[in-house]
């Protein structure tokens, strides 16, 4: 069987960097899982999905999804989960790391998925929605934990931003003061000529 990249429909994608077959498997796994859960809830038994979602829950799970995807995809501590599928590159800010996927096929596809907070979004969001349908109180509690974590992260970032701005303003103020002090220390000749001491002939200006 030819790889998808060898057919005209998928020409231009190389297997080394874009394992399309593995992508299709992951998409199918996600679709089957979501469809299976929805089919299970549609049988008229509990858990029953709500007809409408409260905006507060949507906001809560939205922030929680952002926080959890960042935690899973970038955090230094959770690198133990990604290590079989990614390769460490360098440390980043705020306890995060930069990584690149390793291997080929499914290993590489999983590395690209687990190392990408944006890619993890639908998976984590579906997990929160399923948890809410089964156990809403527990799901809200867990979502609140990650939402508070996100709020804390934003406050830390704001503190760092304000601190760096304050340090930069102070450095500019010191530089301007030093420049002004240097200018005050330079003596320029007067355009009207120098004052002559009594009993001393003035020095003629050069012609």
N, CA and C atoms as an extended XYZ file, in Angstrom:
621
Properties=species:S:1:pos:R:3:atomname:S:1:resname:S:1:resid:I:1 pbc="F F F"
N         0.842       -1.194        0.000 N   UNK     1
C         0.000        0.000        0.000 CA  UNK     1
C         0.876        1.242        0.000 C   UNK     1
N         0.604        2.163       -0.886 N   UNK     2
C         1.411        3.378       -0.984 CA  UNK     2
C         1.069        4.345        0.136 C   UNK     2
N         2.106        5.058        0.590 N   UNK     3
C         1.890        6.097        1.587 CA  UNK     3
C         1.064        7.217        0.963 C   UNK     3
N         0.296        7.952        1.769 N   UNK     4
C        -0.518        9.042        1.207 CA  UNK     4
C         0.295       10.046        0.418 C   UNK     4
N         1.560       10.254        0.837 N   UNK     5
C         2.387       11.236        0.146 CA  UNK     5
C         2.750       10.811       -1.269 C   UNK     5
N         2.637        9.516       -1.580 N   UNK     6
C         3.007        9.020       -2.890 CA  UNK     6
C         1.861        9.124       -3.889 C   UNK     6
N         0.707        9.512       -3.445 N   UNK     7
C        -0.434        9.671       -4.344 CA  UNK     7
C        -0.570       11.125       -4.750 C   UNK     7
N        -1.234       11.355       -5.855 N   UNK     8
C        -1.368       12.724       -6.347 CA  UNK     8
C        -2.172       13.623       -5.434 C   UNK     8
N        -3.126       13.051       -4.705 N   UNK     9
C        -3.997       13.848       -3.859 CA  UNK     9
C        -3.233       14.505       -2.712 C   UNK     9
N        -2.213       13.839       -2.184 N   UNK    10
C        -1.456       14.349       -1.036 CA  UNK    10
C        -0.024       14.704       -1.405 C   UNK    10
N         0.230       14.898       -2.668 N   UNK    11
C         1.589       15.232       -3.101 CA  UNK    11
C         2.031       16.557       -2.489 C   UNK    11
N         3.296       16.629       -2.113 N   UNK    12
C         3.838       17.836       -1.504 CA  UNK    12
C         4.066       17.711       -0.020 C   UNK    12
N         3.520       16.676        0.620 N   UNK    13
C         3.739       16.411        2.038 CA  UNK    13
C         4.716       15.245        2.165 C   UNK    13
N         5.812       15.465        2.879 N   UNK    14
C         6.790       14.398        3.036 CA  UNK    14
C         6.506       13.637        4.329 C   UNK    14
N         6.706       12.334        4.273 N   UNK    15
C         6.418       11.453        5.404 CA  UNK    15
C         7.279       11.786        6.610 C   UNK    15
N         8.488       12.290        6.390 N   UNK    16
C         9.394       12.553        7.503 CA  UNK    16
C         8.869       13.646        8.422 C   UNK    16
N         8.189       14.627        7.868 N   UNK    17
C         7.707       15.746        8.669 CA  UNK    17
C         6.184       15.760        8.841 C   UNK    17
N         5.468       15.093        7.960 N   UNK    18
C         4.006       15.114        8.017 CA  UNK    18
C         3.462       13.696        7.798 C   UNK    18
N         3.419       12.883        8.859 N   UNK    19
C         2.876       11.516        8.732 CA  UNK    19
C         1.354       11.531        8.615 C   UNK    19
N         0.874       11.742        7.396 N   UNK    20
C        -0.571       11.919        7.193 CA  UNK    20
C        -1.371       10.703        7.619 C   UNK    20
N        -0.834        9.516        7.399 N   UNK    21
C        -1.555        8.313        7.810 CA  UNK    21
C        -1.783        8.273        9.315 C   UNK    21
N        -0.782        8.652       10.081 N   UNK    22
C        -0.917        8.693       11.542 CA  UNK    22
C        -1.868        9.802       11.963 C   UNK    22
N        -1.834       10.931       11.241 N   UNK    23
C        -2.802       11.990       11.525 CA  UNK    23
C        -4.224       11.467       11.365 C   UNK    23
N        -4.451       10.691       10.309 N   UNK    24
C        -5.791       10.157       10.055 CA  UNK    24
C        -6.226        9.220       11.174 C   UNK    24
N        -5.287        8.436       11.707 N   UNK    25
C        -5.614        7.537       12.817 CA  UNK    25
C        -6.011        8.339       14.055 C   UNK    25
N        -5.262        9.392       14.356 N   UNK    26
C        -5.584       10.212       15.520 CA  UNK    26
C        -6.928       10.914       15.350 C   UNK    26
N        -7.186       11.430       14.156 N   UNK    27
C        -8.475       12.066       13.904 CA  UNK    27
C        -9.615       11.066       14.050 C   UNK    27
N        -9.406        9.872       13.560 N   UNK    28
C       -10.448        8.841       13.665 CA  UNK    28
C       -10.696        8.468       15.115 C   UNK    28
N        -9.612        8.350       15.901 N   UNK    29
C        -9.767        8.012       17.319 CA  UNK    29
C       -10.562        9.092       18.045 C   UNK    29
N       -10.266       10.351       17.741 N   UNK    30
C       -11.009       11.447       18.366 CA  UNK    30
C       -12.475       11.421       17.945 C   UNK    30
N       -12.714       11.277       16.649 N   UNK    31
C       -14.087       11.271       16.149 CA  UNK    31
C       -14.901       10.114       16.690 C   UNK    31
N       -14.316        8.922       16.735 N   UNK    32
C       -15.032        7.750       17.239 CA  UNK    32
C       -15.342        7.911       18.724 C   UNK    32
N       -14.377        8.455       19.480 N   UNK    33
C       -14.597        8.640       20.921 CA  UNK    33
C       -15.731        9.622       21.184 C   UNK    33
N       -15.708       10.757       20.484 N   UNK    34
C       -16.754       11.763       20.688 CA  UNK    34
C       -18.111       11.228       20.234 C   UNK    34
N       -18.137       10.595       19.060 N   UNK    35
C       -19.402       10.045       18.559 CA  UNK    35
C       -19.931        8.954       19.480 C   UNK    35
N       -19.039        8.115       20.007 N   UNK    36
C       -19.479        7.070       20.922 CA  UNK    36
C       -20.072        7.634       22.201 C   UNK    36
N       -19.458        8.680       22.727 N   UNK    37
C       -19.981        9.293       23.953 CA  UNK    37
C       -21.337        9.938       23.685 C   UNK    37
N       -21.458       10.653       22.567 N   UNK    38
C       -22.741       11.288       22.246 CA  UNK    38
C       -23.828       10.241       22.012 C   UNK    38
N       -23.451        9.142       21.368 N   UNK    39
C       -24.427        8.073       21.167 CA  UNK    39
C       -24.861        7.440       22.475 C   UNK    39
N       -23.935        7.311       23.400 N   UNK    40
C       -24.258        6.741       24.703 CA  UNK    40
C       -25.221        7.637       25.475 C   UNK    40
N       -24.996        8.949       25.414 N   UNK    41
C       -25.875        9.873       26.131 CA  UNK    41
C       -27.222       10.043       25.447 C   UNK    41
N       -27.329        9.668       24.173 N   UNK    42
C       -28.584        9.839       23.439 CA  UNK    42
C       -29.567        8.700       23.673 C   UNK    42
N       -29.206        7.727       24.484 N   UNK    43
C       -30.088        6.585       24.713 CA  UNK    43
C       -31.194        6.861       25.731 C   UNK    43
N       -31.249        8.064       26.230 N   UNK    44
C       -32.292        8.394       27.201 CA  UNK    44
C       -31.920        8.064       28.619 C   UNK    44
N       -30.691        7.594       28.831 N   UNK    45
C       -30.255        7.302       30.191 CA  UNK    45
C       -29.286        8.391       30.639 C   UNK    45
N       -28.995        8.363       31.930 N   UNK    46
C       -27.994        9.298       32.427 CA  UNK    46
C       -26.610        8.800       32.036 C   UNK    46
N       -25.684        9.740       31.784 N   UNK    47
C       -25.835       11.195       31.923 CA  UNK    47
C       -26.574       11.811       30.751 C   UNK    47
N       -27.317       12.862       31.016 N   UNK    48
C       -28.033       13.587       29.977 CA  UNK    48
C       -27.301       14.893       29.708 C   UNK    48
N       -27.091       15.179       28.450 N   UNK    49
C       -26.445       16.436       28.088 CA  UNK    49
C       -27.428       17.588       28.261 C   UNK    49
N       -26.969       18.735       28.748 N   UNK    50
C       -27.879       19.887       28.903 CA  UNK    50
C       -28.310       20.425       27.549 C   UNK    50
N       -29.532       20.938       27.474 N   UNK    51
C       -30.008       21.521       26.224 CA  UNK    51
C       -29.256       22.804       25.893 C   UNK    51
N       -28.919       23.565       26.913 N   UNK    52
C       -28.158       24.799       26.736 CA  UNK    52
C       -27.053       24.851       27.779 C   UNK    52
N       -25.943       25.415       27.364 N   UNK    53
C       -24.822       25.555       28.283 CA  UNK    53
C       -24.841       26.929       28.925 C   UNK    53
N       -24.633       26.965       30.222 N   UNK    54
C       -24.533       28.231       30.930 CA  UNK    54
C       -23.254       28.951       30.507 C   UNK    54
N       -23.367       30.255       30.289 N   UNK    55
C       -22.208       31.020       29.847 CA  UNK    55
C       -21.078       30.980       30.872 C   UNK    55
N       -21.438       30.877       32.136 N   UNK    56
C       -20.416       30.770       33.171 CA  UNK    56
C       -19.610       29.499       33.032 C   UNK    56
N       -20.288       28.383       32.713 N   UNK    57
C       -19.585       27.121       32.509 CA  UNK    57
C       -18.709       27.175       31.264 C   UNK    57
N       -19.227       27.806       30.218 N   UNK    58
C       -18.439       27.925       28.984 CA  UNK    58
C       -17.154       28.714       29.249 C   UNK    58
N       -17.281       29.819       29.986 N   UNK    59
C       -16.098       30.617       30.314 CA  UNK    59
C       -15.144       29.837       31.205 C   UNK    59
N       -15.701       29.138       32.201 N   UNK    60
C       -14.873       28.368       33.121 CA  UNK    60
C       -14.076       27.300       32.381 C   UNK    60
N       -14.763       26.506       31.566 N   UNK    61
C       -14.071       25.423       30.865 CA  UNK    61
C       -13.164       25.950       29.754 C   UNK    61
N       -13.499       27.124       29.222 N   UNK    62
C       -12.619       27.714       28.222 CA  UNK    62
C       -11.268       28.080       28.812 C   UNK    62
N       -11.297       28.742       29.973 N   UNK    63
C       -10.046       29.112       30.639 CA  UNK    63
C        -9.324       27.864       31.129 C   UNK    63
N       -10.082       26.894       31.656 N   UNK    64
C        -9.467       25.658       32.137 CA  UNK    64
C        -8.812       24.883       30.997 C   UNK    64
N        -9.449       24.884       29.828 N   UNK    65
C        -8.867       24.206       28.673 CA  UNK    65
C        -7.563       24.871       28.257 C   UNK    65
N        -7.563       26.197       28.255 N   UNK    66
C        -6.332       26.917       27.942 CA  UNK    66
C        -5.216       26.542       28.913 C   UNK    66
N        -5.536       26.527       30.202 N   UNK    67
C        -4.523       26.244       31.218 CA  UNK    67
C        -4.003       24.817       31.108 C   UNK    67
N        -4.908       23.855       30.937 N   UNK    68
C        -4.493       22.453       30.907 CA  UNK    68
C        -3.711       22.121       29.646 C   UNK    68
N        -4.116       22.679       28.502 N   UNK    69
C        -3.369       22.408       27.272 CA  UNK    69
C        -1.957       22.984       27.360 C   UNK    69
N        -1.819       24.147       27.988 N   UNK    70
C        -0.486       24.725       28.171 CA  UNK    70
C         0.339       23.872       29.119 C   UNK    70
N        -0.302       23.366       30.158 N   UNK    71
C         0.387       22.524       31.128 CA  UNK    71
C         0.865       21.220       30.490 C   UNK    71
N         0.009       20.599       29.696 N   UNK    72
C         0.364       19.324       29.067 CA  UNK    72
C         1.381       19.494       27.949 C   UNK    72
N         1.269       20.595       27.208 N   UNK    73
C         2.094       20.746       26.012 CA  UNK    73
C         3.411       21.449       26.209 C   UNK    73
N         3.571       22.215       27.324 N   UNK    74
C         4.773       23.039       27.465 CA  UNK    74
C         5.458       22.945       28.819 C   UNK    74
N         4.782       22.486       29.840 N   UNK    75
C         5.341       22.537       31.184 CA  UNK    75
C         6.549       21.619       31.332 C   UNK    75
N         7.536       22.066       32.131 N   UNK    76
C         8.762       21.292       32.321 CA  UNK    76
C         8.484       19.980       33.061 C   UNK    76
N         7.611       20.015       34.066 N   UNK    77
C         7.342       18.828       34.866 CA  UNK    77
C         6.615       17.758       34.058 C   UNK    77
N         5.662       18.160       33.218 N   UNK    78
C         4.911       17.186       32.426 CA  UNK    78
C         5.690       16.673       31.219 C   UNK    78
N         6.948       17.085       31.089 N   UNK    79
C         7.764       16.572       29.974 CA  UNK    79
C         7.950       15.067       30.067 C   UNK    79
N         7.762       14.495       31.262 N   UNK    80
C         7.869       13.044       31.392 CA  UNK    80
C         6.800       12.340       30.555 C   UNK    80
N         5.665       12.989       30.325 N   UNK    81
C         4.607       12.413       29.493 CA  UNK    81
C         4.931       12.530       28.011 C   UNK    81
N         5.659       13.575       27.646 N   UNK    82
C         5.958       13.822       26.235 CA  UNK    82
C         7.284       13.222       25.788 C   UNK    82
N         8.160       12.922       26.736 N   UNK    83
C         9.526       12.504       26.410 CA  UNK    83
C         9.615       11.336       25.424 C   UNK    83
N         8.742       10.332       25.494 N   UNK    84
C         8.856        9.247       24.509 CA  UNK    84
C         8.571        9.679       23.067 C   UNK    84
N         7.979       10.859       22.902 N   UNK    85
C         7.563       11.285       21.570 CA  UNK    85
C         8.224       12.580       21.102 C   UNK    85
N         8.974       13.240       21.992 N   UNK    86
C         9.587       14.519       21.634 CA  UNK    86
C        11.054       14.518       22.041 C   UNK    86
N        11.775       15.502       21.523 N   UNK    87
C        13.184       15.693       21.865 CA  UNK    87
C        13.359       17.087       22.453 C   UNK    87
N        14.037       17.166       23.600 N   UNK    88
C        14.246       18.447       24.274 CA  UNK    88
C        15.161       19.340       23.445 C   UNK    88
N        14.820       20.630       23.363 N   UNK    89
C        15.646       21.601       22.676 CA  UNK    89
C        16.271       22.597       23.640 C   UNK    89
N        15.435       23.309       24.403 N   UNK    90
C        15.954       24.288       25.344 CA  UNK    90
C        14.876       24.676       26.343 C   UNK    90
N        15.335       25.235       27.466 N   UNK    91
C        14.401       25.766       28.456 CA  UNK    91
C        13.847       27.090       27.970 C   UNK    91
N        12.578       27.333       28.291 N   UNK    92
C        11.933       28.583       27.940 CA  UNK    92
C        11.601       29.337       29.222 C   UNK    92
N        10.742       30.317       29.142 N   UNK    93
C        10.374       31.113       30.309 CA  UNK    93
C         9.222       30.454       31.069 C   UNK    93
N         9.036       30.897       32.306 N   UNK    94
C         7.899       30.488       33.138 CA  UNK    94
C         7.826       28.976       33.324 C   UNK    94
N         8.977       28.314       33.457 N   UNK    95
C         8.988       26.889       33.713 CA  UNK    95
C         8.568       26.035       32.540 C   UNK    95
N         8.662       26.564       31.331 N   UNK    96
C         8.289       25.810       30.139 CA  UNK    96
C         9.527       25.403       29.347 C   UNK    96
N         9.334       24.492       28.409 N   UNK    97
C        10.436       23.999       27.595 CA  UNK    97
C        10.042       24.034       26.123 C   UNK    97
N        11.063       24.083       25.275 N   UNK    98
C        10.875       23.974       23.832 CA  UNK    98
C        11.305       22.587       23.396 C   UNK    98
N        10.452       21.910       22.655 N   UNK    99
C        10.722       20.540       22.221 CA  UNK    99
C        10.354       20.377       20.752 C   UNK    99
N        10.859       19.308       20.162 N   UNK   100
C        10.499       18.959       18.796 CA  UNK   100
C        10.164       17.484       18.741 C   UNK   100
N         9.247       17.099       17.877 N   UNK   101
C         8.816       15.709       17.805 CA  UNK   101
C         9.948       14.828       17.298 C   UNK   101
N         9.935       13.580       17.701 N   UNK   102
C        10.973       12.638       17.298 CA  UNK   102
C        10.366       11.443       16.567 C   UNK   102
N        11.224       10.676       15.911 N   UNK   103
C        10.799        9.441       15.279 CA  UNK   103
C        10.028        9.658       13.995 C   UNK   103
N         9.267        8.662       13.621 N   UNK   104
C         8.456        8.704       12.412 CA  UNK   104
C         7.075        8.128       12.706 C   UNK   104
N         6.185        8.270       11.761 N   UNK   105
C         4.857        7.668       11.876 CA  UNK   105
C         4.091        8.141       13.088 C   UNK   105
N         3.494        7.188       13.822 N   UNK   106
C         2.651        7.526       14.955 CA  UNK   106
C         3.436        8.194       16.070 C   UNK   106
N         4.690        7.786       16.272 N   UNK   107
C         5.497        8.429       17.306 CA  UNK   107
C         5.648        9.919       17.027 C   UNK   107
N         5.928       10.256       15.788 N   UNK   108
C         6.089       11.662       15.430 CA  UNK   108
C         4.762       12.405       15.522 C   UNK   108
N         3.679       11.767       15.072 N   UNK   109
C         2.365       12.422       15.124 CA  UNK   109
C         1.953       12.710       16.567 C   UNK   109
N         2.202       11.763       17.463 N   UNK   110
C         1.874       11.985       18.866 CA  UNK   110
C         2.757       13.071       19.469 C   UNK   110
N         4.023       13.103       19.051 N   UNK   111
C         4.894       14.167       19.532 CA  UNK   111
C         4.424       15.531       19.093 C   UNK   111
N         3.955       15.636       17.857 N   UNK   112
C         3.440       16.914       17.371 CA  UNK   112
C         2.145       17.293       18.071 C   UNK   112
N         1.331       16.311       18.413 N   UNK   113
C         0.078       16.588       19.116 CA  UNK   113
C         0.337       16.997       20.556 C   UNK   113
N         1.142       16.224       21.271 N   UNK   114
C         1.364       16.480       22.690 CA  UNK   114
C         2.172       17.740       22.936 C   UNK   114
N         2.992       18.149       21.978 N   UNK   115
C         3.798       19.344       22.151 CA  UNK   115
C         3.147       20.615       21.649 C   UNK   115
N         1.886       20.533       21.253 N   UNK   116
C         1.200       21.685       20.676 CA  UNK   116
C        -0.046       22.016       21.499 C   UNK   116
N        -0.018       23.085       22.311 N   UNK   117
C        -1.203       23.440       23.104 CA  UNK   117
C        -2.436       23.696       22.243 C   UNK   117
N        -2.241       24.263       21.051 N   UNK   118
C        -3.377       24.528       20.166 CA  UNK   118
C        -4.007       23.218       19.683 C   UNK   118
N        -3.165       22.245       19.368 N   UNK   119
C        -3.671       20.958       18.875 CA  UNK   119
C        -4.393       20.181       19.971 C   UNK   119
N        -3.959       20.350       21.205 N   UNK   120
C        -4.571       19.633       22.322 CA  UNK   120
C        -5.930       20.211       22.718 C   UNK   120
N        -6.241       21.420       22.250 N   UNK   121
C        -7.463       22.086       22.651 CA  UNK   121
C        -8.730       21.259       22.491 C   UNK   121
N        -9.024       20.718       21.301 N   UNK   122
C       -10.262       19.945       21.147 CA  UNK   122
C       -10.315       18.702       22.022 C   UNK   122
N        -9.169       18.068       22.254 N   UNK   123
C        -9.135       16.866       23.079 CA  UNK   123
C        -9.455       17.209       24.537 C   UNK   123
N        -8.813       18.225       25.056 N   UNK   124
C        -9.032       18.614       26.452 CA  UNK   124
C       -10.448       19.168       26.640 C   UNK   124
N       -10.925       19.976       25.688 N   UNK   125
C       -12.270       20.532       25.790 CA  UNK   125
C       -13.319       19.425       25.808 C   UNK   125
N       -13.157       18.431       24.942 N   UNK   126
C       -14.100       17.316       24.922 CA  UNK   126
C       -14.067       16.559       26.247 C   UNK   126
N       -12.881       16.429       26.837 N   UNK   127
C       -12.784       15.766       28.139 CA  UNK   127
C       -13.529       16.516       29.222 C   UNK   127
N       -13.407       17.830       29.235 N   UNK   128
C       -14.139       18.629       30.220 CA  UNK   128
C       -15.644       18.520       30.004 C   UNK   128
N       -16.085       18.553       28.747 N   UNK   129
C       -17.512       18.469       28.473 CA  UNK   129
C       -18.078       17.103       28.874 C   UNK   129
N       -17.321       16.050       28.613 N   UNK   130
C       -17.773       14.716       29.006 CA  UNK   130
C       -17.809       14.595       30.523 C   UNK   130
N       -16.800       15.121       31.196 N   UNK   131
C       -16.779       15.068       32.659 CA  UNK   131
C       -17.939       15.854       33.246 C   UNK   131
N       -18.281       16.987       32.638 N   UNK   132
C       -19.403       17.789       33.130 CA  UNK   132
C       -20.719       17.036       32.995 C   UNK   132
N       -20.861       16.301       31.888 N   UNK   133
C       -22.102       15.552       31.684 CA  UNK   133
C       -22.243       14.411       32.695 C   UNK   133
N       -21.125       13.797       33.066 N   UNK   134
C       -21.166       12.663       33.989 CA  UNK   134
C       -21.222       13.127       35.439 C   UNK   134
N       -20.362       14.084       35.790 N   UNK   135
C       -20.273       14.555       37.179 CA  UNK   135
C       -20.024       16.059       37.162 C   UNK   135
N       -21.075       16.870       37.027 N   UNK   136
C       -20.890       18.312       36.858 CA  UNK   136
C       -20.195       18.990       38.039 C   UNK   136
N       -20.494       18.580       39.259 N   UNK   137
C       -19.862       19.225       40.409 CA  UNK   137
C       -18.354       18.977       40.406 C   UNK   137
N       -17.975       17.735       40.203 N   UNK   138
C       -16.554       17.405       40.175 CA  UNK   138
C       -15.848       18.066       38.995 C   UNK   138
N       -16.553       18.135       37.858 N   UNK   139
C       -15.956       18.763       36.679 CA  UNK   139
C       -15.755       20.255       36.905 C   UNK   139
N       -16.735       20.906       37.539 N   UNK   140
C       -16.576       22.338       37.828 CA  UNK   140
C       -15.437       22.569       38.815 C   UNK   140
N       -15.314       21.692       39.796 N   UNK   141
C       -14.221       21.840       40.762 CA  UNK   141
C       -12.866       21.721       40.054 C   UNK   141
N       -12.736       20.701       39.206 N   UNK   142
C       -11.477       20.517       38.492 CA  UNK   142
C       -11.227       21.665       37.524 C   UNK   142
N       -12.270       22.109       36.837 N   UNK   143
C       -12.117       23.236       35.926 CA  UNK   143
C       -11.713       24.502       36.651 C   UNK   143
N       -12.255       24.704       37.869 N   UNK   144
C       -11.893       25.882       38.643 CA  UNK   144
C       -10.427       25.858       39.043 C   UNK   144
N        -9.913       24.664       39.346 N   UNK   145
C        -8.489       24.545       39.693 CA  UNK   145
C        -7.622       25.062       38.548 C   UNK   145
N        -7.903       24.626       37.333 N   UNK   146
C        -7.089       25.037       36.193 CA  UNK   146
C        -7.372       26.490       35.798 C   UNK   146
N        -8.613       26.948       36.009 N   UNK   147
C        -8.922       28.351       35.727 CA  UNK   147
C        -8.160       29.268       36.676 C   UNK   147
N        -8.101       28.904       37.960 N   UNK   148
C        -7.332       29.689       38.916 CA  UNK   148
C        -5.843       29.651       38.588 C   UNK   148
N        -5.385       28.509       38.124 N   UNK   149
C        -3.983       28.410       37.711 CA  UNK   149
C        -3.691       29.349       36.551 C   UNK   149
N        -4.619       29.438       35.606 N   UNK   150
C        -4.441       30.359       34.482 CA  UNK   150
C        -4.431       31.802       34.956 C   UNK   150
N        -5.335       32.144       35.879 N   UNK   151
C        -5.367       33.507       36.410 CA  UNK   151
C        -4.057       33.841       37.112 C   UNK   151
N        -3.539       32.883       37.867 N   UNK   152
C        -2.257       33.094       38.535 CA  UNK   152
C        -1.137       33.305       37.531 C   UNK   152
N        -1.146       32.531       36.455 N   UNK   153
C        -0.102       32.680       35.438 CA  UNK   153
C        -0.160       34.053       34.794 C   UNK   153
N        -1.364       34.530       34.482 N   UNK   154
C        -1.500       35.853       33.881 CA  UNK   154
C        -1.043       36.948       34.850 C   UNK   154
N        -1.321       36.777       36.132 N   UNK   155
C        -0.874       37.765       37.109 CA  UNK   155
C         0.651       37.762       37.229 C   UNK   155
N         1.253       36.576       37.185 N   UNK   156
C         2.711       36.509       37.202 CA  UNK   156
C         3.304       37.209       35.978 C   UNK   156
N         2.700       36.966       34.816 N   UNK   157
C         3.171       37.615       33.595 CA  UNK   157
C         3.019       39.137       33.697 C   UNK   157
N         1.879       39.589       34.247 N   UNK   158
C         1.665       41.028       34.398 CA  UNK   158
C         2.687       41.625       35.357 C   UNK   158
N         2.990       40.908       36.438 N   UNK   159
C         3.984       41.382       37.387 CA  UNK   159
C         5.352       41.500       36.714 C   UNK   159
N         5.725       40.481       35.923 N   UNK   160
C         6.996       40.538       35.219 CA  UNK   160
C         7.017       41.682       34.211 C   UNK   160
N         5.910       41.893       33.515 N   UNK   161
C         5.843       42.968       32.525 CA  UNK   161
C         5.969       44.333       33.182 C   UNK   161
N         5.245       44.520       34.285 N   UNK   162
C         5.344       45.794       34.997 CA  UNK   162
C         6.741       45.993       35.574 C   UNK   162
N         7.321       44.920       36.112 N   UNK   163
C         8.658       45.028       36.675 CA  UNK   163
C         9.705       45.359       35.628 C   UNK   163
N         9.617       44.700       34.466 N   UNK   164
C        10.584       44.993       33.406 CA  UNK   164
C        10.400       46.414       32.882 C   UNK   164
N         9.156       46.894       32.800 N   UNK   165
C         8.917       48.267       32.374 CA  UNK   165
C         9.478       49.273       33.364 C   UNK   165
N         9.343       48.975       34.668 N   UNK   166
C         9.880       49.870       35.689 CA  UNK   166
C        11.403       49.905       35.632 C   UNK   166
N        12.024       48.738       35.472 N   UNK   167
C        13.483       48.699       35.371 CA  UNK   167
C        13.963       49.447       34.128 C   UNK   167
N        13.226       49.293       33.031 N   UNK   168
C        13.619       49.972       31.799 CA  UNK   168
C        13.494       51.491       31.956 C   UNK   168
N        12.419       51.952       32.611 N   UNK   169
C        12.236       53.393       32.819 CA  UNK   169
C        13.325       53.957       33.723 C   UNK   169
N        13.692       53.212       34.748 N   UNK   170
C        14.754       53.676       35.636 CA  UNK   170
C        16.093       53.732       34.912 C   UNK   170
N        16.368       52.732       34.072 N   UNK   171
C        17.623       52.733       33.320 CA  UNK   171
C        17.680       53.913       32.359 C   UNK   171
N        16.557       54.217       31.693 N   UNK   172
C        16.524       55.371       30.791 CA  UNK   172
C        16.713       56.671       31.557 C   UNK   172
N        16.120       56.758       32.757 N   UNK   173
C        16.274       57.966       33.568 CA  UNK   173
C        17.732       58.153       33.974 C   UNK   173
N        18.402       57.073       34.377 N   UNK   174
C        19.810       57.177       34.748 CA  UNK   174
C        20.670       57.562       33.555 C   UNK   174
N        20.362       57.005       32.383 N   UNK   175
C        21.132       57.338       31.187 CA  UNK   175
C        20.958       58.804       30.812 C   UNK   175
N        19.735       59.320       30.925 N   UNK   176
C        19.493       60.728       30.604 CA  UNK   176
C        20.205       61.643       31.602 C   UNK   176
N        20.209       61.259       32.880 N   UNK   177
C        20.883       62.068       33.893 CA  UNK   177
C        22.394       62.084       33.653 C   UNK   177
N        22.964       60.923       33.313 N   UNK   178
C        24.399       60.865       33.039 CA  UNK   178
C        24.747       61.704       31.821 C   UNK   178
N        23.879       61.667       30.804 N   UNK   179
C        24.121       62.476       29.606 CA  UNK   179
C        24.061       63.969       29.936 C   UNK   179
N        23.094       64.355       30.771 N   UNK   180
C        22.984       65.767       31.157 CA  UNK   180
C        24.195       66.206       31.975 C   UNK   180
N        24.688       65.322       32.855 N   UNK   181
C        25.868       65.665       33.651 CA  UNK   181
C        27.098       65.847       32.766 C   UNK   181
N        27.233       65.028       31.742 N   UNK   182
C        28.374       65.164       30.834 CA  UNK   182
C        28.308       66.477       30.063 C   UNK   182
N        27.095       66.861       29.653 N   UNK   183
C        26.951       68.115       28.916 CA  UNK   183
C        27.255       69.317       29.804 C   UNK   183
N        26.882       69.265       31.065 N   UNK   184
C        27.175       70.373       31.972 CA  UNK   184
C        28.671       70.502       32.241 C   UNK   184
N        29.419       69.427       32.163 N   UNK   185
C        30.840       69.463       32.423 CA  UNK   185
C        31.673       69.966       31.263 C   UNK   185
N        31.110       70.162       30.079 N   UNK   186
C        31.830       70.655       28.906 CA  UNK   186
C        31.725       72.167       28.858 C   UNK   186
N        32.858       72.913       28.727 N   UNK   187
C        32.876       74.372       28.660 CA  UNK   187
C        33.047       74.808       27.224 C   UNK   187
N        32.123       75.584       26.760 N   UNK   188
C        32.160       76.088       25.392 CA  UNK   188
C        32.611       77.545       25.399 C   UNK   188
N        33.465       78.005       24.438 N   UNK   189
C        33.887       79.412       24.377 CA  UNK   189
C        32.710       80.319       24.074 C   UNK   189
N        32.730       81.520       24.656 N   UNK   190
C        31.638       82.463       24.452 CA  UNK   190
C        31.764       83.115       23.088 C   UNK   190
N        30.639       83.319       22.429 N   UNK   191
C        30.657       83.946       21.096 CA  UNK   191
C        31.033       85.410       21.183 C   UNK   191
N        30.810       86.079       22.321 N   UNK   192
C        31.115       87.509       22.472 CA  UNK   192
C        32.554       87.759       22.907 C   UNK   192
N        33.336       86.698       23.038 N   UNK   193
C        34.723       86.860       23.467 CA  UNK   193
C        34.868       86.635       24.948 C   UNK   193
N        36.060       86.332       25.405 N   UNK   194
C        36.303       86.024       26.793 CA  UNK   194
C        36.498       87.310       27.584 C   UNK   194
N        36.157       87.238       28.850 N   UNK   195
C        36.372       88.393       29.732 CA  UNK   195
C        37.864       88.586       29.971 C   UNK   195
N        38.317       89.845       30.009 N   UNK   196
C        39.737       90.160       30.164 CA  UNK   196
C        39.984       90.637       31.573 C   UNK   196
N        40.956       90.032       32.233 N   UNK   197
C        41.298       90.456       33.575 CA  UNK   197
C        41.933       91.847       33.536 C   UNK   197
N        41.732       92.615       34.565 N   UNK   198
C        42.347       93.959       34.599 CA  UNK   198
C        43.861       93.867       34.495 C   UNK   198
N        44.472       94.752       33.636 N   UNK   199
C        45.919       94.790       33.461 CA  UNK   199
C        46.457       93.738       32.534 C   UNK   199
N        45.572       92.985       31.862 N   UNK   200
C        46.022       91.921       30.953 CA  UNK   200
C        45.445       92.161       29.588 C   UNK   200
N        46.300       92.092       28.606 N   UNK   201
C        45.861       92.328       27.236 CA  UNK   201
C        45.055       91.132       26.741 C   UNK   201
N        44.037       91.448       25.973 N   UNK   202
C        43.237       90.325       25.427 CA  UNK   202
C        44.019       89.531       24.407 C   UNK   202
N        43.714       88.272       24.327 N   UNK   203
C        44.367       87.395       23.355 CA  UNK   203
C        43.625       87.547       22.036 C   UNK   203
N        44.318       87.956       21.019 N   UNK   204
C        43.619       88.146       19.738 CA  UNK   204
C        43.099       86.821       19.184 C   UNK   204
N        41.971       86.928       18.566 N   UNK   205
C        41.397       85.736       17.932 CA  UNK   205
C        42.175       85.404       16.687 C   UNK   205
N        42.330       84.139       16.395 N   UNK   206
C        43.056       83.758       15.167 CA  UNK   206
C        42.311       84.236       13.935 C   UNK   206
N        43.085       84.725       12.931 N   UNK   207
C        42.478       85.224       11.710 CA  UNK   207
C        42.142       84.068       10.793 C   UNK   207
